[in-house]
PDB file of C-alpha atoms in Angstrom:
ATOM      1  CA  MET A   1     125.307  80.739  96.260  1.00  0.00           C
ATOM      2  CA  LYS A   2     125.230  79.401  92.985  1.00  0.00           C
ATOM      3  CA  ILE A   3     122.042  77.274  91.860  1.00  0.00           C
ATOM      4  CA  CYS A   4     122.336  74.940  89.144  1.00  0.00           C
ATOM      5  CA  LEU A   5     119.706  76.163  87.014  1.00  0.00           C
ATOM      6  CA  PRO A   6     118.754  72.042  85.093  1.00  0.00           C
ATOM      7  CA  TYR A   7     118.341  70.949  88.667  1.00  0.00           C
ATOM      8  CA  PHE A   8     116.207  74.155  89.584  1.00  0.00           C
ATOM      9  CA  ILE A   9     114.116  73.347  86.641  1.00  0.00           C
ATOM     10  CA  LEU A  10     113.391  69.713  88.006  1.00  0.00           C
ATOM     11  CA  PHE A  11     112.583  71.029  91.097  1.00  0.00           C
ATOM     12  CA  LEU A  12     110.088  72.871  89.575  1.00  0.00           C
ATOM     13  CA  SER A  13     108.596  70.637  87.604  1.00  0.00           C
ATOM     14  CA  LEU A  14     108.035  68.096  90.907  1.00  0.00           C
ATOM     15  CA  PHE A  15     107.027  70.941  93.287  1.00  0.00           C
ATOM     16  CA  SER A  16     104.349  71.717  90.553  1.00  0.00           C
ATOM     17  CA  ILE A  17     102.988  68.076  89.963  1.00  0.00           C
ATOM     18  CA  GLU A  18     103.103  67.682  93.679  1.00  0.00           C
ATOM     19  CA  THR A  19     100.879  70.824  94.007  1.00  0.00           C
ATOM     20  CA  THR A  20      98.243  70.061  90.868  1.00  0.00           C
ATOM     21  CA  LEU A  21      97.775  66.198  92.808  1.00  0.00           C
ATOM     22  CA  ALA A  22      97.488  68.093  96.171  1.00  0.00           C
ATOM     23  CA  GLN A  23      94.358  70.417  94.800  1.00  0.00           C
ATOM     24  CA  GLN A  24      91.172  69.716  93.852  1.00  0.00           C
ATOM     25  CA  LYS A  25      90.558  69.059  90.293  1.00  0.00           C
ATOM     26  CA  ILE A  26      88.240  70.044  87.883  1.00  0.00           C
ATOM     27  CA  ILE A  27      87.574  67.364  85.570  1.00  0.00           C
ATOM     28  CA  PRO A  28      85.281  67.028  82.332  1.00  0.00           C
ATOM     29  CA  LEU A  29      83.219  64.199  82.050  1.00  0.00           C
ATOM     30  CA  TYR A  30      83.098  64.152  78.164  1.00  0.00           C
ATOM     31  CA  GLU A  31      85.256  65.275  75.665  1.00  0.00           C
ATOM     32  CA  GLY A  32      83.877  67.233  73.283  1.00  0.00           C
ATOM     33  CA  GLU A  33      79.922  66.756  72.387  1.00  0.00           C
ATOM     34  CA  ILE A  34      78.281  66.142  75.432  1.00  0.00           C
ATOM     35  CA  PRO A  35      75.033  63.164  74.781  1.00  0.00           C
ATOM     36  CA  ASN A  36      71.613  63.243  74.915  1.00  0.00           C
ATOM     37  CA  SER A  37      72.279  67.520  75.022  1.00  0.00           C
ATOM     38  CA  THR A  38      71.812  70.169  72.656  1.00  0.00           C
ATOM     39  CA  ASN A  39      73.416  74.124  72.882  1.00  0.00           C
ATOM     40  CA  THR A  40      70.360  76.153  73.622  1.00  0.00           C
ATOM     41  CA  LYS A  41      73.885  79.152  73.657  1.00  0.00           C
ATOM     42  CA  GLU A  42      72.533  79.423  78.045  1.00  0.00           C
ATOM     43  CA  ASP A  43      74.656  79.769  80.950  1.00  0.00           C
ATOM     44  CA  GLU A  44      75.458  77.787  83.562  1.00  0.00           C
ATOM     45  CA  LYS A  45      73.632  79.697  86.821  1.00  0.00           C
ATOM     46  CA  GLN A  46      75.643  79.977  90.364  1.00  0.00           C
ATOM     47  CA  GLU A  47      74.109  81.956  92.995  1.00  0.00           C
ATOM     48  CA  GLU A  48      75.867  82.220  96.902  1.00  0.00           C
ATOM     49  CA  ASN A  49      74.162  83.105  99.543  1.00  0.00           C
ATOM     50  CA  GLU A  50      73.781  80.850 102.708  1.00  0.00           C
ATOM     51  CA  ILE A  51      74.362  77.467 100.475  1.00  0.00           C
ATOM     52  CA  LEU A  52      76.432  77.435  96.721  1.00  0.00           C
ATOM     53  CA  TRP A  53      73.310  76.876  94.216  1.00  0.00           C
ATOM     54  CA  ILE A  54      73.873  75.605  90.826  1.00  0.00           C
ATOM     55  CA  THR A  55      71.274  75.533  88.241  1.00  0.00           C
ATOM     56  CA  ASN A  56      71.133  75.172  84.291  1.00  0.00           C
ATOM     57  CA  VAL A  57      74.417  73.016  83.872  1.00  0.00           C
ATOM     58  CA  GLN A  58      76.000  73.101  80.753  1.00  0.00           C
ATOM     59  CA  LYS A  59      78.691  70.780  80.887  1.00  0.00           C
ATOM     60  CA  PRO A  60      78.943  68.368  83.740  1.00  0.00           C
ATOM     61  CA  THR A  61      82.074  67.696  86.156  1.00  0.00           C
ATOM     62  CA  LEU A  62      84.148  66.075  88.883  1.00  0.00           C
ATOM     63  CA  GLU A  63      85.559  67.672  91.164  1.00  0.00           C
ATOM     64  CA  ALA A  64      88.071  66.247  93.156  1.00  0.00           C
ATOM     65  CA  TYR A  65      88.938  66.234  96.604  1.00  0.00           C
ATOM     66  CA  PHE A  66      92.373  64.232  97.467  1.00  0.00           C
ATOM     67  CA  PRO A  67      93.876  63.474 100.917  1.00  0.00           C
ATOM     68  CA  SER A  68      97.215  64.309 101.472  1.00  0.00           C
ATOM     69  CA  LYS A  69      99.335  60.847 100.305  1.00  0.00           C
ATOM     70  CA  ARG A  70     100.060  60.036 103.644  1.00  0.00           C
ATOM     71  CA  ASN A  71      96.457  59.847 104.804  1.00  0.00           C
ATOM     72  CA  THR A  72      95.225  57.958 101.365  1.00  0.00           C
ATOM     73  CA  ASN A  73      93.552  54.636 102.117  1.00  0.00           C
ATOM     74  CA  GLY A  74      92.712  53.727  98.607  1.00  0.00           C
ATOM     75  CA  LYS A  75      89.076  54.200  99.451  1.00  0.00           C
ATOM     76  CA  ALA A  76      86.781  56.975  96.483  1.00  0.00           C
ATOM     77  CA  VAL A  77      83.663  58.535  96.878  1.00  0.00           C
ATOM     78  CA  ILE A  78      81.906  60.227  94.300  1.00  0.00           C
ATOM     79  CA  ILE A  79      79.226  62.536  95.848  1.00  0.00           C
ATOM     80  CA  CYS A  80      75.598  64.141  94.625  1.00  0.00           C
ATOM     81  CA  PRO A  81      74.428  66.739  95.886  1.00  0.00           C
ATOM     82  CA  GLY A  82      70.699  67.702  96.318  1.00  0.00           C
ATOM     83  CA  GLY A  83      68.034  69.792  94.867  1.00  0.00           C
ATOM     84  CA  GLY A  84      65.281  68.364  93.616  1.00  0.00           C
ATOM     85  CA  TYR A  85      66.885  67.452  90.022  1.00  0.00           C
ATOM     86  CA  HIS A  86      66.236  71.127  89.690  1.00  0.00           C
ATOM     87  CA  GLY A  87      69.208  72.619  91.392  1.00  0.00           C
ATOM     88  CA  LEU A  88      72.070  71.832  93.636  1.00  0.00           C
ATOM     89  CA  ALA A  89      73.170  72.757  96.517  1.00  0.00           C
ATOM     90  CA  TYR A  90      76.905  72.179  95.894  1.00  0.00           C
ATOM     91  CA  ASP A  91      78.786  72.926  98.587  1.00  0.00           C
ATOM     92  CA  TRP A  92      76.213  72.243 101.486  1.00  0.00           C
ATOM     93  CA  GLU A  93      75.934  68.606  99.994  1.00  0.00           C
ATOM     94  CA  GLY A  94      78.769  68.081  97.908  1.00  0.00           C
ATOM     95  CA  THR A  95      82.499  70.499  98.866  1.00  0.00           C
ATOM     96  CA  GLU A  96      81.741  70.413 102.186  1.00  0.00           C
ATOM     97  CA  ILE A  97      81.541  66.215 102.540  1.00  0.00           C
ATOM     98  CA  ALA A  98      84.359  65.799 100.120  1.00  0.00           C
ATOM     99  CA  GLN A  99      86.335  67.791 102.544  1.00  0.00           C
ATOM    100  CA  TRP A 100      85.054  65.902 105.372  1.00  0.00           C
ATOM    101  CA  PHE A 101      86.031  62.459 103.029  1.00  0.00           C
ATOM    102  CA  ASN A 102      89.922  63.568 102.593  1.00  0.00           C
ATOM    103  CA  THR A 103      89.945  63.783 107.070  1.00  0.00           C
ATOM    104  CA  LYS A 104      89.493  60.549 107.122  1.00  0.00           C
ATOM    105  CA  GLY A 105      91.799  59.365 104.028  1.00  0.00           C
ATOM    106  CA  ILE A 106      89.150  59.031 101.529  1.00  0.00           C
ATOM    107  CA  THR A 107      89.439  60.683  97.774  1.00  0.00           C
ATOM    108  CA  ALA A 108      85.912  62.729  97.307  1.00  0.00           C
ATOM    109  CA  PHE A 109      84.442  63.495  94.038  1.00  0.00           C
ATOM    110  CA  VAL A 110      81.439  66.272  93.897  1.00  0.00           C
ATOM    111  CA  LEU A 111      79.419  64.999  90.551  1.00  0.00           C
ATOM    112  CA  LYS A 112      77.669  68.310  88.979  1.00  0.00           C
ATOM    113  CA  TYR A 113      75.377  66.647  87.191  1.00  0.00           C
ATOM    114  CA  ARG A 114      72.867  67.789  84.442  1.00  0.00           C
ATOM    115  CA  LEU A 115      69.169  68.563  85.533  1.00  0.00           C
ATOM    116  CA  PRO A 116      66.415  67.406  83.535  1.00  0.00           C
ATOM    117  CA  VAL A 117      64.541  71.037  84.081  1.00  0.00           C
ATOM    118  CA  ALA A 118      67.383  72.400  82.052  1.00  0.00           C
ATOM    119  CA  ASN A 119      66.489  72.974  78.190  1.00  0.00           C
ATOM    120  CA  ASN A 120      70.050  71.746  77.076  1.00  0.00           C
ATOM    121  CA  VAL A 121      68.782  68.226  78.238  1.00  0.00           C
ATOM    122  CA  THR A 122      67.245  66.352  75.137  1.00  0.00           C
ATOM    123  CA  ASN A 123      66.315  63.178  77.059  1.00  0.00           C
ATOM    124  CA  LYS A 124      65.119  64.137  80.498  1.00  0.00           C
ATOM    125  CA  SER A 125      65.421  61.137  82.909  1.00  0.00           C
ATOM    126  CA  GLU A 126      68.291  59.696  81.351  1.00  0.00           C
ATOM    127  CA  ALA A 127      70.556  62.881  81.830  1.00  0.00           C
ATOM    128  CA  PRO A 128      71.158  62.273  85.565  1.00  0.00           C
ATOM    129  CA  LEU A 129      72.324  58.349  84.999  1.00  0.00           C
ATOM    130  CA  GLN A 130      74.467  59.181  82.375  1.00  0.00           C
ATOM    131  CA  ASP A 131      76.232  61.180  83.945  1.00  0.00           C
ATOM    132  CA  ALA A 132      76.578  59.460  86.881  1.00  0.00           C
ATOM    133  CA  ILE A 133      77.313  56.640  85.265  1.00  0.00           C
ATOM    134  CA  ARG A 134      80.557  58.040  82.943  1.00  0.00           C
ATOM    135  CA  ALA A 135      81.288  59.301  86.591  1.00  0.00           C
ATOM    136  CA  ILE A 136      82.038  56.401  87.678  1.00  0.00           C
ATOM    137  CA  GLN A 137      83.703  55.044  85.235  1.00  0.00           C
ATOM    138  CA  ILE A 138      86.230  58.055  84.670  1.00  0.00           C
ATOM    139  CA  VAL A 139      87.460  57.719  88.376  1.00  0.00           C
ATOM    140  CA  ARG A 140      87.754  53.872  88.049  1.00  0.00           C
ATOM    141  CA  LYS A 141      89.968  54.031  84.543  1.00  0.00           C
ATOM    142  CA  ASN A 142      92.192  56.325  86.623  1.00  0.00           C
ATOM    143  CA  ALA A 143      92.185  54.483  89.847  1.00  0.00           C
ATOM    144  CA  THR A 144      96.129  53.790  89.740  1.00  0.00           C
ATOM    145  CA  SER A 145      97.104  56.662  88.849  1.00  0.00           C
ATOM    146  CA  TRP A 146      94.580  58.427  91.491  1.00  0.00           C
ATOM    147  CA  ASN A 147      96.617  55.956  94.205  1.00  0.00           C
ATOM    148  CA  LEU A 148      92.706  54.713  94.497  1.00  0.00           C
ATOM    149  CA  ASN A 149      91.680  50.592  94.455  1.00  0.00           C
ATOM    150  CA  GLU A 150      89.055  50.152  92.057  1.00  0.00           C
ATOM    151  CA  ASP A 151      86.926  47.975  94.146  1.00  0.00           C
ATOM    152  CA  LYS A 152      86.526  50.392  96.616  1.00  0.00           C
ATOM    153  CA  ILE A 153      84.372  53.367  94.988  1.00  0.00           C
ATOM    154  CA  GLY A 154      81.502  54.485  96.322  1.00  0.00           C
ATOM    155  CA  ILE A 155      78.115  56.884  95.351  1.00  0.00           C
ATOM    156  CA  MET A 156      76.591  58.800  97.474  1.00  0.00           C
ATOM    157  CA  GLY A 157      73.434  61.372  96.970  1.00  0.00           C
ATOM    158  CA  PHE A 158      71.664  64.038  99.575  1.00  0.00           C
ATOM    159  CA  SER A 159      67.680  63.916  98.478  1.00  0.00           C
ATOM    160  CA  ALA A 160      67.668  64.208  95.255  1.00  0.00           C
ATOM    161  CA  GLY A 161      70.924  63.325  94.498  1.00  0.00           C
ATOM    162  CA  GLY A 162      70.322  60.029  96.796  1.00  0.00           C
ATOM    163  CA  HIS A 163      67.609  59.339  94.302  1.00  0.00           C
ATOM    164  CA  LEU A 164      70.572  59.465  91.310  1.00  0.00           C
ATOM    165  CA  ALA A 165      73.045  57.465  93.971  1.00  0.00           C
ATOM    166  CA  SER A 166      70.245  55.460  94.425  1.00  0.00           C
ATOM    167  CA  THR A 167      69.428  54.836  90.572  1.00  0.00           C
ATOM    168  CA  LEU A 168      72.951  54.243  89.658  1.00  0.00           C
ATOM    169  CA  GLY A 169      73.583  51.285  92.668  1.00  0.00           C
ATOM    170  CA  THR A 170      70.139  49.832  90.694  1.00  0.00           C
ATOM    171  CA  HIS A 171      70.415  50.623  87.017  1.00  0.00           C
ATOM    172  CA  TYR A 172      74.355  50.591  86.473  1.00  0.00           C
ATOM    173  CA  ASN A 173      73.773  48.472  83.297  1.00  0.00           C
ATOM    174  CA  THR A 174      72.000  50.875  81.507  1.00  0.00           C
ATOM    175  CA  ASP A 175      72.623  51.097  78.306  1.00  0.00           C
ATOM    176  CA  THR A 176      73.994  55.296  77.935  1.00  0.00           C
ATOM    177  CA  LYS A 177      73.515  55.511  74.584  1.00  0.00           C
ATOM    178  CA  ILE A 178      76.563  57.321  73.667  1.00  0.00           C
ATOM    179  CA  PRO A 179      78.063  56.093  70.191  1.00  0.00           C
ATOM    180  CA  ASN A 180      81.459  54.941  70.008  1.00  0.00           C
ATOM    181  CA  ASP A 181      82.150  55.004  74.035  1.00  0.00           C
ATOM    182  CA  PRO A 182      85.446  54.594  75.091  1.00  0.00           C
ATOM    183  CA  TYR A 183      84.190  53.621  78.793  1.00  0.00           C
ATOM    184  CA  LYS A 184      81.768  51.475  77.677  1.00  0.00           C
ATOM    185  CA  ASN A 185      83.665  48.303  78.989  1.00  0.00           C
ATOM    186  CA  ILE A 186      84.365  49.635  82.094  1.00  0.00           C
ATOM    187  CA  SER A 187      81.569  48.878  85.306  1.00  0.00           C
ATOM    188  CA  ALA A 188      79.342  51.449  86.153  1.00  0.00           C
ATOM    189  CA  ARG A 189      79.078  49.408  89.608  1.00  0.00           C
ATOM    190  CA  PRO A 190      79.439  51.377  92.626  1.00  0.00           C
ATOM    191  CA  ASP A 191      80.836  49.199  95.295  1.00  0.00           C
ATOM    192  CA  TYR A 192      79.001  51.100  97.925  1.00  0.00           C
ATOM    193  CA  MET A 193      76.098  53.772  98.613  1.00  0.00           C
ATOM    194  CA  ILE A 194      75.497  56.541 100.886  1.00  0.00           C
ATOM    195  CA  LEU A 195      72.440  57.674 100.710  1.00  0.00           C
ATOM    196  CA  MET A 196      71.517  60.688 103.063  1.00  0.00           C
ATOM    197  CA  TYR A 197      67.590  61.463 103.232  1.00  0.00           C
ATOM    198  CA  PRO A 198      67.294  60.230  99.531  1.00  0.00           C
ATOM    199  CA  VAL A 199      64.467  60.276  97.457  1.00  0.00           C
ATOM    200  CA  ILE A 200      63.856  56.430  96.391  1.00  0.00           C
ATOM    201  CA  THR A 201      60.226  56.220  94.465  1.00  0.00           C
ATOM    202  CA  MET A 202      58.384  57.458  92.122  1.00  0.00           C
ATOM    203  CA  LYS A 203      54.975  56.312  93.805  1.00  0.00           C
ATOM    204  CA  GLU A 204      52.740  58.908  94.259  1.00  0.00           C
ATOM    205  CA  LYS A 205      52.566  58.398  97.974  1.00  0.00           C
ATOM    206  CA  TYR A 206      55.163  58.647  99.403  1.00  0.00           C
ATOM    207  CA  THR A 207      57.774  60.718  95.988  1.00  0.00           C
ATOM    208  CA  HIS A 208      58.740  64.341  96.688  1.00  0.00           C
ATOM    209  CA  MET A 209      56.630  65.143  93.853  1.00  0.00           C
ATOM    210  CA  GLY A 210      59.230  67.808  92.583  1.00  0.00           C
ATOM    211  CA  SER A 211      61.867  65.562  91.806  1.00  0.00           C
ATOM    212  CA  ARG A 212      59.205  63.247  90.452  1.00  0.00           C
ATOM    213  CA  LYS A 213      57.956  65.783  88.084  1.00  0.00           C
ATOM    214  CA  ALA A 214      61.248  67.272  86.987  1.00  0.00           C
ATOM    215  CA  LEU A 215      62.592  63.755  86.298  1.00  0.00           C
ATOM    216  CA  ILE A 216      59.369  62.017  84.635  1.00  0.00           C
ATOM    217  CA  GLY A 217      57.018  64.927  84.034  1.00  0.00           C
ATOM    218  CA  ASN A 218      53.733  65.406  85.067  1.00  0.00           C
ATOM    219  CA  ASN A 219      51.640  62.647  83.288  1.00  0.00           C
ATOM    220  CA  PRO A 220      54.102  60.009  83.662  1.00  0.00           C
ATOM    221  CA  SER A 221      53.262  55.995  82.254  1.00  0.00           C
ATOM    222  CA  GLU A 222      53.306  53.373  85.216  1.00  0.00           C
ATOM    223  CA  GLU A 223      56.122  51.871  83.750  1.00  0.00           C
ATOM    224  CA  ILE A 224      58.861  54.798  84.177  1.00  0.00           C
ATOM    225  CA  ILE A 225      57.032  55.518  87.639  1.00  0.00           C
ATOM    226  CA  GLU A 226      58.032  51.997  88.461  1.00  0.00           C
ATOM    227  CA  LYS A 227      61.264  52.138  86.606  1.00  0.00           C
ATOM    228  CA  TYR A 228      62.669  54.617  88.581  1.00  0.00           C
ATOM    229  CA  SER A 229      60.687  53.902  91.872  1.00  0.00           C
ATOM    230  CA  ASN A 230      63.829  52.227  93.371  1.00  0.00           C
ATOM    231  CA  GLU A 231      62.783  50.173  95.856  1.00  0.00           C
ATOM    232  CA  LEU A 232      61.080  47.850  92.853  1.00  0.00           C
ATOM    233  CA  GLN A 233      64.847  47.838  91.270  1.00  0.00           C
ATOM    234  CA  VAL A 234      67.067  46.069  94.332  1.00  0.00           C
ATOM    235  CA  THR A 235      68.502  42.980  93.650  1.00  0.00           C
ATOM    236  CA  SER A 236      70.721  40.803  95.497  1.00  0.00           C
ATOM    237  CA  GLU A 237      73.408  42.468  92.849  1.00  0.00           C
ATOM    238  CA  THR A 238      72.991  45.881  94.560  1.00  0.00           C
ATOM    239  CA  PRO A 239      75.601  47.194  96.409  1.00  0.00           C
ATOM    240  CA  PRO A 240      76.102  47.497 100.302  1.00  0.00           C
ATOM    241  CA  THR A 241      74.048  50.675 101.712  1.00  0.00           C
ATOM    242  CA  PHE A 242      74.593  53.104 104.285  1.00  0.00           C
ATOM    243  CA  ILE A 243      71.289  55.239 104.900  1.00  0.00           C
ATOM    244  CA  VAL A 244      70.746  58.488 107.374  1.00  0.00           C
ATOM    245  CA  HIS A 245      66.940  59.824 107.626  1.00  0.00           C
ATOM    246  CA  SER A 246      65.088  61.965 110.150  1.00  0.00           C
ATOM    247  CA  ALA A 247      61.201  60.706 111.329  1.00  0.00           C
ATOM    248  CA  ASP A 248      60.243  64.487 110.692  1.00  0.00           C
ATOM    249  CA  ASP A 249      61.467  64.958 107.047  1.00  0.00           C
ATOM    250  CA  GLY A 250      58.834  67.277 105.811  1.00  0.00           C
ATOM    251  CA  GLY A 251      60.124  67.291 102.117  1.00  0.00           C
ATOM    252  CA  VAL A 252      60.983  63.699 101.474  1.00  0.00           C
ATOM    253  CA  PRO A 253      59.051  61.232 103.814  1.00  0.00           C
ATOM    254  CA  VAL A 254      61.234  58.657 105.611  1.00  0.00           C
ATOM    255  CA  GLU A 255      59.429  55.722 104.250  1.00  0.00           C
ATOM    256  CA  ASN A 256      61.391  56.235 101.300  1.00  0.00           C
ATOM    257  CA  SER A 257      63.867  54.871 103.290  1.00  0.00           C
ATOM    258  CA  LEU A 258      62.258  52.216 105.125  1.00  0.00           C
ATOM    259  CA  ASP A 259      60.766  50.834 101.570  1.00  0.00           C
ATOM    260  CA  PHE A 260      64.217  50.662 100.299  1.00  0.00           C
ATOM    261  CA  TYR A 261      65.905  48.804 103.254  1.00  0.00           C
ATOM    262  CA  LYS A 262      63.253  46.417 103.449  1.00  0.00           C
ATOM    263  CA  ALA A 263      64.228  45.868  99.957  1.00  0.00           C
ATOM    264  CA  LEU A 264      67.265  45.912 100.617  1.00  0.00           C
ATOM    265  CA  LYS A 265      67.306  43.182 103.286  1.00  0.00           C
ATOM    266  CA  GLU A 266      64.774  40.597 101.347  1.00  0.00           C
ATOM    267  CA  ASN A 267      67.918  40.682  98.929  1.00  0.00           C
ATOM    268  CA  ASN A 268      70.235  39.800 101.730  1.00  0.00           C
ATOM    269  CA  VAL A 269      72.280  42.893 100.230  1.00  0.00           C
ATOM    270  CA  PRO A 270      74.134  44.386 103.758  1.00  0.00           C
ATOM    271  CA  SER A 271      72.951  47.390 104.577  1.00  0.00           C
ATOM    272  CA  GLU A 272      72.559  50.043 107.644  1.00  0.00           C
ATOM    273  CA  MET A 273      70.300  52.347 108.140  1.00  0.00           C
ATOM    274  CA  HIS A 274      69.762  54.884 111.032  1.00  0.00           C
ATOM    275  CA  LEU A 275      66.794  56.462 111.606  1.00  0.00           C
ATOM    276  CA  TYR A 276      66.712  60.149 113.501  1.00  0.00           C
ATOM    277  CA  PRO A 277      63.860  61.589 115.599  1.00  0.00           C
ATOM    278  CA  THR A 278      64.229  65.051 114.471  1.00  0.00           C
ATOM    279  CA  GLY A 279      66.326  66.791 112.041  1.00  0.00           C
ATOM    280  CA  GLY A 280      64.047  68.040 109.167  1.00  0.00           C
ATOM    281  CA  HIS A 281      65.377  67.507 105.445  1.00  0.00           C
ATOM    282  CA  GLY A 282      68.932  68.830 104.249  1.00  0.00           C
ATOM    283  CA  PHE A 283      70.620  69.375 107.424  1.00  0.00           C
ATOM    284  CA  GLY A 284      73.817  68.269 105.173  1.00  0.00           C
ATOM    285  CA  LEU A 285      76.670  67.020 108.484  1.00  0.00           C
ATOM    286  CA  GLY A 286      73.889  68.170 110.591  1.00  0.00           C
ATOM    287  CA  LEU A 287      76.984  70.030 112.615  1.00  0.00           C
ATOM    288  CA  GLU A 288      73.865  72.400 114.580  1.00  0.00           C
ATOM    289  CA  ASN A 289      72.392  69.731 115.696  1.00  0.00           C
ATOM    290  CA  ASN A 290      73.997  68.242 118.434  1.00  0.00           C
ATOM    291  CA  HIS A 291      72.608  64.585 118.126  1.00  0.00           C
ATOM    292  CA  LEU A 292      72.796  64.388 114.212  1.00  0.00           C
ATOM    293  CA  LYS A 293      76.320  65.328 113.721  1.00  0.00           C
ATOM    294  CA  SER A 294      77.570  62.081 114.972  1.00  0.00           C
ATOM    295  CA  TRP A 295      76.085  60.686 111.485  1.00  0.00           C
ATOM    296  CA  THR A 296      79.372  60.765 110.119  1.00  0.00           C
ATOM    297  CA  ASP A 297      80.634  59.145 113.254  1.00  0.00           C
ATOM    298  CA  ARG A 298      78.591  55.783 112.011  1.00  0.00           C
ATOM    299  CA  LEU A 299      79.238  56.248 108.479  1.00  0.00           C
ATOM    300  CA  ASN A 300      82.959  56.308 109.297  1.00  0.00           C
ATOM    301  CA  GLU A 301      82.129  53.179 111.340  1.00  0.00           C
ATOM    302  CA  TRP A 302      80.307  51.548 108.390  1.00  0.00           C
ATOM    303  CA  LEU A 303      82.641  52.117 106.236  1.00  0.00           C
ATOM    304  CA  ILE A 304      85.108  50.059 108.188  1.00  0.00           C
ATOM    305  CA  PHE A 305      83.017  47.521 108.545  1.00  0.00           C
ATOM    306  CA  LEU A 306      82.849  47.356 105.139  1.00  0.00           C
ATOM    307  CA  ASP A 307      86.936  46.678 104.952  1.00  0.00           C
ATOM    308  CA  GLU A 308      86.807  43.738 107.297  1.00  0.00           C
ATOM    309  CA  LYS A 309      84.387  41.621 105.635  1.00  0.00           C
TER     310      LYS A 309
END
């Protein structure tokens, strides 16, 4: 059997393109010099025991997970893993969550954001938000080529990643101070937020002190405490929000979610909150707890509700 070479090459090319789209992609947030950073010649660290734990992030990226073309529904979400602003629980609160979203036809991006404790970060408190802003701008700019609806791009965060997600949702107009930024005119406002046992406040009574010290230091001014206490920054323009927390969370008090939900309600922001009596902190998908693991069902129902509004 003879194979016509030009057609065979075309077939291989098309197959290669389809395969590439079907696989996850690593997308650098910045081309060339990374803003608000200095070269310390250090390396990123990855440790894999029960979870993949990443520290000392040097080059922030998005890792993209695409559902099959047949199942895709045009929605997208950017996932911010937690880790107290000291590290990233990258698979537990990142890639495993992305894979779940794919089963619902949603394209997911795991954000490997810079951590304020790293020596390569210049202005500690600004770097995570800079990365989150750039991440959503990249997804929105490429929405058409990735078969996405640019008005259905959300942000999700776990624990300290929940603080970053809620910071984006309340500070999306922040000037990133990037010279000649080609993304400057692209909106960074998420269309919805998903907050999982989030750190919300920087006020001492209910904050997670490890996250607070990493982000704003040991002796922050009252001005910066209020700036990053996101329950104080909610407006009527804050995106619709879905919140999950457990009442017995010993790491991040449930009052973080309660106070944020109260602020959302006072500003007439459509929101839904699910509080579980037990579950502790950092339960991820909750697969080990028959009661908790249904939170993904509630989330899927809420996302469908958003489409119907």
